[in-house]
CSV table of C-alpha atoms and ligand atoms in Angstrom, one decimal:
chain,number,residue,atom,x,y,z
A,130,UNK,CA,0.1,-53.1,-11.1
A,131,UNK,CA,0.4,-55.1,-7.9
A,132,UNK,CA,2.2,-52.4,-5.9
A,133,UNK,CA,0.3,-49.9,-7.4
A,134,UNK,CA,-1.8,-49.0,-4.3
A,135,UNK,CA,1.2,-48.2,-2.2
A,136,UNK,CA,2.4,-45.8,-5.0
A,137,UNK,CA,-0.5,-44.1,-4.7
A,138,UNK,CA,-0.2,-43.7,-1.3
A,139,UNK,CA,3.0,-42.4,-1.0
A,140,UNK,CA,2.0,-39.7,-3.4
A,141,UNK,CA,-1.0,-38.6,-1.4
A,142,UNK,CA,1.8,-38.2,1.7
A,143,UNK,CA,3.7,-36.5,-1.3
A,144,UNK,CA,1.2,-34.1,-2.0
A,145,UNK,CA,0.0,-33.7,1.6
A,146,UNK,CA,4.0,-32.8,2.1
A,147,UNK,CA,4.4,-30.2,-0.7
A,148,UNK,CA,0.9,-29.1,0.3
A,149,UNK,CA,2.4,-28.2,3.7
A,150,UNK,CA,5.6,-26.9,2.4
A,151,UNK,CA,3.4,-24.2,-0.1
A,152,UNK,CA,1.5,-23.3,2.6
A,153,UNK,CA,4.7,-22.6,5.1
A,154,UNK,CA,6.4,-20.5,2.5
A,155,UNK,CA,3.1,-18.6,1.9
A,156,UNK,CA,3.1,-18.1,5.8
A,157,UNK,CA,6.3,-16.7,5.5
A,158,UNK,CA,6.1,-14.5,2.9
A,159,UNK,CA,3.8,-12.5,4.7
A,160,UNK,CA,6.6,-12.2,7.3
A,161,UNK,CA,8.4,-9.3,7.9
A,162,UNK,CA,11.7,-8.3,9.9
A,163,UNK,CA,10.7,-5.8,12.3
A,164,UNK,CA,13.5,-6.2,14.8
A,165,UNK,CA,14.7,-2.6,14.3
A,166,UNK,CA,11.7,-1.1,15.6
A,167,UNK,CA,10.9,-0.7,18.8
A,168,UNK,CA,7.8,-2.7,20.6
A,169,UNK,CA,5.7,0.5,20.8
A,170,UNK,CA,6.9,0.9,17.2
A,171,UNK,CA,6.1,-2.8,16.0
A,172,UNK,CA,2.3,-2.1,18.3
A,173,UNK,CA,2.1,1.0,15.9
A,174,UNK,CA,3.0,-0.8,12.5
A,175,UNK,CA,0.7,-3.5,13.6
A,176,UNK,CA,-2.5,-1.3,13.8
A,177,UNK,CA,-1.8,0.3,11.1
A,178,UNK,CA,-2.5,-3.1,9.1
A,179,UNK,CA,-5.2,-3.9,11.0
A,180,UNK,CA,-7.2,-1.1,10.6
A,181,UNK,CA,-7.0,-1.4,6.9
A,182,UNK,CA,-8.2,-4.9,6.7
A,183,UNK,CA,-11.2,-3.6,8.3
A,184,UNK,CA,-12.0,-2.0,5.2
A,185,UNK,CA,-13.9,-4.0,2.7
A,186,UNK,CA,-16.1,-2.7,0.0
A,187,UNK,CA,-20.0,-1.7,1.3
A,188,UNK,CA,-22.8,-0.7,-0.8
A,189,UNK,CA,-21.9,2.3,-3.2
A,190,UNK,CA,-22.8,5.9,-1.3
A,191,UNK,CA,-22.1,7.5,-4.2
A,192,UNK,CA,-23.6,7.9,-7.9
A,193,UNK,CA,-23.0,5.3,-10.2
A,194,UNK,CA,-22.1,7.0,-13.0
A,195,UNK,CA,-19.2,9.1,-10.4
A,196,UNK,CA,-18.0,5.9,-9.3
A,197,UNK,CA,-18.0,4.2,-12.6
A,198,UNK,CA,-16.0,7.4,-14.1
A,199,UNK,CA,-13.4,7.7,-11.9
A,200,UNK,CA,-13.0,4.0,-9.9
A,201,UNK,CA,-9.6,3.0,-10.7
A,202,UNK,CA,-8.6,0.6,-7.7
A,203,UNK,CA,-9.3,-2.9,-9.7
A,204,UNK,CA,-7.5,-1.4,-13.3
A,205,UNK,CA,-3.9,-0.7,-11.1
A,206,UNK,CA,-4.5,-3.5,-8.3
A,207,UNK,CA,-5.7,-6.3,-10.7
A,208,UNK,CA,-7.6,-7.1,-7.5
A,209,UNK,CA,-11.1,-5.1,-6.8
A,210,UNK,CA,-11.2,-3.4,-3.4
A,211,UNK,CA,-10.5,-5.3,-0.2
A,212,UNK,CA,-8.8,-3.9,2.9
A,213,UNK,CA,-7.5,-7.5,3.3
A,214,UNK,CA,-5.9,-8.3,0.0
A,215,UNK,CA,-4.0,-4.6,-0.3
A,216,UNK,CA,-2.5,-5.4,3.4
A,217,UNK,CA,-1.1,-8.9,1.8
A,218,UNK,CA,-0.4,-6.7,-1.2
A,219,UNK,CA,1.8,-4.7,1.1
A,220,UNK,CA,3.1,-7.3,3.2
A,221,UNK,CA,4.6,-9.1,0.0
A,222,UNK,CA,6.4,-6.4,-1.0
A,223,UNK,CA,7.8,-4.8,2.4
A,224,UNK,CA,9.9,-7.4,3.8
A,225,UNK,CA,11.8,-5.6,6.4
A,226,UNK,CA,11.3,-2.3,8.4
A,227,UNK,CA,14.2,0.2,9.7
A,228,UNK,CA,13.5,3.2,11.7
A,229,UNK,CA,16.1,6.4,10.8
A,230,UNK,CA,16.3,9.9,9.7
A,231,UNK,CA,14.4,10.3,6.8
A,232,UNK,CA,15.1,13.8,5.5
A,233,UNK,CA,12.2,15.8,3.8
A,234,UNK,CA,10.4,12.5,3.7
A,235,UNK,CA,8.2,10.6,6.1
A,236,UNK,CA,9.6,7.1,5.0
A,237,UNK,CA,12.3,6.2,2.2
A,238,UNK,CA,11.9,2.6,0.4
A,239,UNK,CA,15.2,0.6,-1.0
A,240,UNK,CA,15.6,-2.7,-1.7
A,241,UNK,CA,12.7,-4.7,-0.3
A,242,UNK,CA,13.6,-2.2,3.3
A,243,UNK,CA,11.5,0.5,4.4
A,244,UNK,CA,13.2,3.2,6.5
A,245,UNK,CA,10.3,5.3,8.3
A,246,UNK,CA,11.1,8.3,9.8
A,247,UNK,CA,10.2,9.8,13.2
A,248,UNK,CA,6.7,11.9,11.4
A,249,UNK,CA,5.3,8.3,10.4
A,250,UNK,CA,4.7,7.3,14.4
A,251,UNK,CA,3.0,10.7,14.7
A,252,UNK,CA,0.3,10.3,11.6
A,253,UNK,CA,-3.2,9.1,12.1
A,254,UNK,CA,-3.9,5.7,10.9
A,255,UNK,CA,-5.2,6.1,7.2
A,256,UNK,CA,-1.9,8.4,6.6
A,257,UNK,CA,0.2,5.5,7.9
A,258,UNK,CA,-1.7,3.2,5.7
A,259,UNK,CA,-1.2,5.3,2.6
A,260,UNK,CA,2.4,5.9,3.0
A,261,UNK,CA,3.0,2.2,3.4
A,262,UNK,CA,0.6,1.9,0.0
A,263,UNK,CA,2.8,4.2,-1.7
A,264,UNK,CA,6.4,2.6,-0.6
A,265,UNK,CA,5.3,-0.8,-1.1
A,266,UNK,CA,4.6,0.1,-4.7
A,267,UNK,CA,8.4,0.9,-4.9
A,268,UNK,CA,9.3,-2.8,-4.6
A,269,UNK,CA,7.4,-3.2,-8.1
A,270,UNK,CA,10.7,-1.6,-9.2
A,271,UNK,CA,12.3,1.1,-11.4
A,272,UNK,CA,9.2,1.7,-13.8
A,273,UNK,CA,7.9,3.2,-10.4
A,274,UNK,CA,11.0,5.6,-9.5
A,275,UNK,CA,9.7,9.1,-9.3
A,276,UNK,CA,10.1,12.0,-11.9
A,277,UNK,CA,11.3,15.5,-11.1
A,278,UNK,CA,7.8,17.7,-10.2
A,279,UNK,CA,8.1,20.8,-12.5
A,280,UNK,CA,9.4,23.9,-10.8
A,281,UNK,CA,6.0,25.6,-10.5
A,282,UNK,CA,4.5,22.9,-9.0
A,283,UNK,CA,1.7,24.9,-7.2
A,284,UNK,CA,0.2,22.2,-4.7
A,285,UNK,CA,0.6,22.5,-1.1
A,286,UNK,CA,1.2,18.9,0.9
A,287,UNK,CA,-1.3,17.8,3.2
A,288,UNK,CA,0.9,15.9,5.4
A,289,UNK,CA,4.1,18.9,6.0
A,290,UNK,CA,3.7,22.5,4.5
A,291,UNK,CA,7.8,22.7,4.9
A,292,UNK,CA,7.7,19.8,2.3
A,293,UNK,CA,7.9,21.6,-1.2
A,294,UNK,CA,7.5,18.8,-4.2
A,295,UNK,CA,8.5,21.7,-6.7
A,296,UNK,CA,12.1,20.7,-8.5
A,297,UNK,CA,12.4,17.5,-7.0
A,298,UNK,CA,12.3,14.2,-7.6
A,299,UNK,CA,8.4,13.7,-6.1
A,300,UNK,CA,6.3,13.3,-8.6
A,301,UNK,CA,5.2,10.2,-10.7
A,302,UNK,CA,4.9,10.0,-14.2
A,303,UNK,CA,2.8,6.5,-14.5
A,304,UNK,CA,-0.8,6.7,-13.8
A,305,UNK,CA,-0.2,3.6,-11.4
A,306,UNK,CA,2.7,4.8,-9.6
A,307,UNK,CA,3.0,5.4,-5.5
A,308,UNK,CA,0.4,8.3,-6.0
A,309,UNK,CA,-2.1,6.7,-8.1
A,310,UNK,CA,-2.6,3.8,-6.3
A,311,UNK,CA,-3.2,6.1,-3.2
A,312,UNK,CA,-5.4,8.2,-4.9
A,313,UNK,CA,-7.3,4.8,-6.3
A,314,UNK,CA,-7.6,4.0,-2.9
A,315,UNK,CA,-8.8,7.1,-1.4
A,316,UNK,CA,-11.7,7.0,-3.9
A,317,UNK,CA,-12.6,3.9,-2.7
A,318,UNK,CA,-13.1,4.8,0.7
A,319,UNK,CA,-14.8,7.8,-0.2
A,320,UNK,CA,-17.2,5.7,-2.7
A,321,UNK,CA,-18.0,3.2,0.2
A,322,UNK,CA,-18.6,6.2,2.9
A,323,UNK,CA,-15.4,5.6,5.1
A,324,UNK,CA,-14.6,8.9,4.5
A,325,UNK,CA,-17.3,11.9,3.6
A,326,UNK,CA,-16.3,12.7,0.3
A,327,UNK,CA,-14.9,16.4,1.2
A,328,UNK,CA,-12.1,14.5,2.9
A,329,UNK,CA,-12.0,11.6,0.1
A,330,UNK,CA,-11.7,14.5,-2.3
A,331,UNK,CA,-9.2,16.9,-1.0
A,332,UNK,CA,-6.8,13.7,0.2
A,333,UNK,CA,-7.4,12.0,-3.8
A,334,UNK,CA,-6.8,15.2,-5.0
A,335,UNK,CA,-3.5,15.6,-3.0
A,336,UNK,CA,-2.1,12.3,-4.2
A,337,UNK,CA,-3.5,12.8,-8.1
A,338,UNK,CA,-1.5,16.4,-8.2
A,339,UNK,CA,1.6,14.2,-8.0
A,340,UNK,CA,1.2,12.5,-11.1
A,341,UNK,CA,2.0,14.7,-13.8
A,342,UNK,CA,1.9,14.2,-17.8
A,343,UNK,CA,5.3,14.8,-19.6
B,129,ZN,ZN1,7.9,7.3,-3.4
């Protein structure tokens, strides 16, 4: 009992130790490699992130019963809406960013690496946000590989008209995959009046045409 005090002690520096070291690793897990990009690149990628954590849930501007019916962001998140958390969300999952040809793709996702093609530096912000929504989602593994889209796939893509989905292997078949979470997402913004709903609309219903029912 006598030298119970300095026990104690010790395990307060303990916990203040371990308390550190938690808090160190957390830093660092929202780290990410970016030494393949260039500055202006990096300066790009950073605003991109920064912009969406200034978007945080508002009052609703639409009707209740709308956003109650379709609202989907808290049932595939497990988080409800905040600009903030779906940047850490990202940043978990995208640990290291590579700039190359990406084909008929604006950016191309393996193994914790996200390649981004030379269209991703030319998109407006929210289009930069959603592609890095929709590769981070890849990291959540193979459940969220894509399916082939069917060959009459009649949707045109908002992003490239060159890009043709039809036959290939762009198309999800998980309500929660790359394009539902986007679409969830979209919604939200439209819901809080970041974007008027025509726009919220036509870029949800983009993303929702991708996931397709066997
Ligand atoms: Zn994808």
């Amino acid at each position: 009992m006598a030298d119970s005090k300095p026990h104690s002690k010790l395990s307060v520096q303990k916990l203040v130790l371990i308390g550190y070291l938690i808090f160190s690793f957390d830093t660092n897990s929202v780290y990410s490699d970016e030494s393949k990009l260039s500055a202006k690149q990096s300066k790009t990628l950073k605003e991109t992130f920064l912009y969406l954590e200034t978007l945080e849930p508002k009052k609703i501007k639409i009707d209740k019963t709308t956003y109650n019916r379709h609202t989907q962001f808290e049932s595939h998140f497990k988080f409800p809406f905040s600009g903030k958390k779906i940047s850490r969300w990202i940043q978990s999952r995208i640990k290291k960013y590579n700039y190359g040809a990406t084909g008929d793709y604006v950016a191309m996702y393996r193994e914790g690496e996200v390649l981004l093609g030379r269209g991703f530096f030319t998109l407006n912000r929210l289009d930069r946000v959603l592609i890095l929504l929709h590769e981070a989602r890849h990291a959540d593994g193979k459940i969220y590989s894509h399916v082939i889209c069917p060959d009459d796939f009649p949707y045109l893509n908002t992003r490239d008209w060159k890009i043709h989905p039809a036959g290939k292997k762009g198309c999800d078949s998980v309500p929660d995959g790359g394009y539902g979470i986007t679409a969830s997402f979209l919604f939200e913004l439209g819901a809080y009046g970041y974007l008027s709903q025509t726009e919220a609309a036509y870029r949800y219903n983009s993303e929702i045409s991708r996931v397709i029912r066997d």
